[in-house]
């Protein structure tokens, strides 16, 4: 049995301070049950909780830590920056440094604006799209997440190409009605929406590699089609690459598929574990942003020097030759033996992956491209698996809809340990 006495006491205390005991909902372990781990420290591939348990971590703070925990290059850069002060509210050379690293190695954007979270990046990118087009409606997809932006906390209405309804209390229906929610990977749904709301649509927002509700790999034809429709109709195509950016390659999904979006939103990896987001586009589109243009967007801590130093230190490592092929090899070493084992045992199970992102599907479908193709009942397997893995020193994010991440810090030995733990956990889940 996992010893969790200290985490349990901390969680009880936390519940007296924070709604649900947490500062972000999925951390609360609601969907898997049990007590969240209270983390004391992270080092490389490992997390250590308050009870002194060690876990091989495949959540990696939900994606930012592509180099693993407390990477020495990133730590050094942070300490170096902190020694000179933490915030100035005035420009620093560090902002130029991170921008130069990105813009000179990313062919799909010419200018960038730093913000402090992925939510802020998506929200600002939407405002930019509306400012550039002078239109107000947005297309988003069922199964994509773009942070807790009002206009994007919206679910599909009662039929195809109808306006959305809010998926959170506190989001005015008037905002939800500006958002059209469509199924992923469905060209006809786009055609119908575009025909109906022709000159009202400012933006098509998509995670080009949807990774917040399973890993819903899209047909490349569908993504190319979005580019065509957007160009034809004068709509801004927004790629939300908060997860995929710098993860599936330095140029993210835009580079992987070679599709030029109009605007890209970034977050997670870009800050090296510090709070950073960004959005980028052509110089022409970015000229609409204040103070150059009339789309207002600002931030007291935007371009924060400590965060910029962390981001630059991390991105520099990613630019080293062979980095991404090494990550893909590590991921293959983890998932292939687990998939083979499940097949051999006849378990209806698969692992989908792109780059070093992976997702456990409790299904024998070959493709899952839309959120309604995930059977909610299959999550009962995840609940058992998650617990069994925790008991064996493996940490996954506490929801079966969430993806996992391999980091550069995972050694062959860590991966071998994880593979054998997964096999045992699958046996438990499928024989329960
Ligand atoms: C995490 C995420 C966001 C929100 O980023 P925060 O930093 O949590 O605000 C937005 N879009 C996508 C695709 C994400 O995965």
mmCIF file of N, CA and C in Angstrom, residues 91-104 112 114 303-305 308-309 312 316:
data_model
loop_
_atom_site.group_PDB
_atom_site.id
_atom_site.type_symbol
_atom_site.label_atom_id
_atom_site.label_comp_id
_atom_site.label_asym_id
_atom_site.label_seq_id
_atom_site.Cartn_x
_atom_site.Cartn_y
_atom_site.Cartn_z
ATOM 1 N N UNK A 91 11.431 46.877 -20.634
ATOM 2 C CA UNK A 91 12.039 45.837 -21.481
ATOM 3 C C UNK A 91 13.399 45.355 -20.970
ATOM 4 N N UNK A 92 13.717 44.088 -21.267
ATOM 5 C CA UNK A 92 15.040 43.534 -20.950
ATOM 6 C C UNK A 92 15.582 42.799 -22.175
ATOM 7 N N UNK A 93 16.904 42.611 -22.193
ATOM 8 C CA UNK A 93 17.552 41.878 -23.286
ATOM 9 C C UNK A 93 17.095 40.419 -23.307
ATOM 10 N N UNK A 94 16.667 39.903 -22.148
ATOM 11 C CA UNK A 94 16.230 38.498 -22.088
ATOM 12 C C UNK A 94 15.019 38.236 -22.981
ATOM 13 N N UNK A 95 14.125 39.223 -23.094
ATOM 14 C CA UNK A 95 12.973 39.058 -23.988
ATOM 15 C C UNK A 95 13.452 38.927 -25.431
ATOM 16 N N UNK A 96 14.410 39.776 -25.829
ATOM 17 C CA UNK A 96 14.971 39.674 -27.190
ATOM 18 C C UNK A 96 15.602 38.312 -27.402
ATOM 19 N N UNK A 97 16.286 37.826 -26.365
ATOM 20 C CA UNK A 97 17.012 36.568 -26.494
ATOM 21 C C UNK A 97 16.053 35.407 -26.765
ATOM 22 N N UNK A 98 14.981 35.333 -25.980
ATOM 23 C CA UNK A 98 14.023 34.236 -26.182
ATOM 24 C C UNK A 98 13.306 34.399 -27.527
ATOM 25 N N UNK A 99 12.933 35.635 -27.862
ATOM 26 C CA UNK A 99 12.259 35.877 -29.147
ATOM 27 C C UNK A 99 13.167 35.484 -30.304
ATOM 28 N N UNK A 100 14.438 35.831 -30.210
ATOM 29 C CA UNK A 100 15.373 35.515 -31.295
ATOM 30 C C UNK A 100 15.548 34.000 -31.455
ATOM 31 N N UNK A 101 15.654 33.322 -30.323
ATOM 32 C CA UNK A 101 15.752 31.849 -30.361
ATOM 33 C C UNK A 101 14.554 31.250 -31.095
ATOM 34 N N UNK A 102 13.384 31.759 -30.791
ATOM 35 C CA UNK A 102 12.164 31.211 -31.388
ATOM 36 C C UNK A 102 12.051 31.623 -32.851
ATOM 37 N N UNK A 103 12.109 32.938 -33.087
ATOM 38 C CA UNK A 103 11.798 33.423 -34.444
ATOM 39 C C UNK A 103 12.837 32.987 -35.467
ATOM 40 N N UNK A 104 14.081 32.813 -35.062
ATOM 41 C CA UNK A 104 15.064 32.396 -36.065
ATOM 42 C C UNK A 104 15.064 30.880 -36.273
ATOM 43 N N UNK A 112 6.240 37.967 -32.334
ATOM 44 C CA UNK A 112 5.671 37.255 -31.193
ATOM 45 C C UNK A 112 5.347 38.253 -30.085
ATOM 46 N N UNK A 114 4.876 38.001 -25.806
ATOM 47 C CA UNK A 114 4.882 37.129 -24.628
ATOM 48 C C UNK A 114 3.794 37.536 -23.635
ATOM 49 N N UNK A 303 6.682 38.885 -20.291
ATOM 50 C CA UNK A 303 8.105 38.929 -20.629
ATOM 51 C C UNK A 303 8.966 38.955 -19.376
ATOM 52 N N UNK A 304 8.429 38.405 -18.302
ATOM 53 C CA UNK A 304 9.149 38.405 -17.021
ATOM 54 C C UNK A 304 10.560 37.836 -17.178
ATOM 55 N N UNK A 305 11.576 38.534 -16.642
ATOM 56 C CA UNK A 305 12.965 38.134 -16.916
ATOM 57 C C UNK A 305 13.322 36.729 -16.415
ATOM 58 N N UNK A 308 11.661 34.362 -18.857
ATOM 59 C CA UNK A 308 12.337 34.406 -20.160
ATOM 60 C C UNK A 308 13.645 33.613 -20.119
ATOM 61 N N UNK A 309 14.384 33.757 -19.023
ATOM 62 C CA UNK A 309 15.659 33.047 -18.881
ATOM 63 C C UNK A 309 15.422 31.540 -18.851
ATOM 64 N N UNK A 312 14.406 30.364 -22.415
ATOM 65 C CA UNK A 312 15.547 30.352 -23.348
ATOM 66 C C UNK A 312 16.472 29.174 -23.046
ATOM 67 N N UNK A 316 16.999 26.215 -25.870
ATOM 68 C CA UNK A 316 18.355 25.989 -26.393
ATOM 69 C C UNK A 316 18.692 24.491 -26.413
#
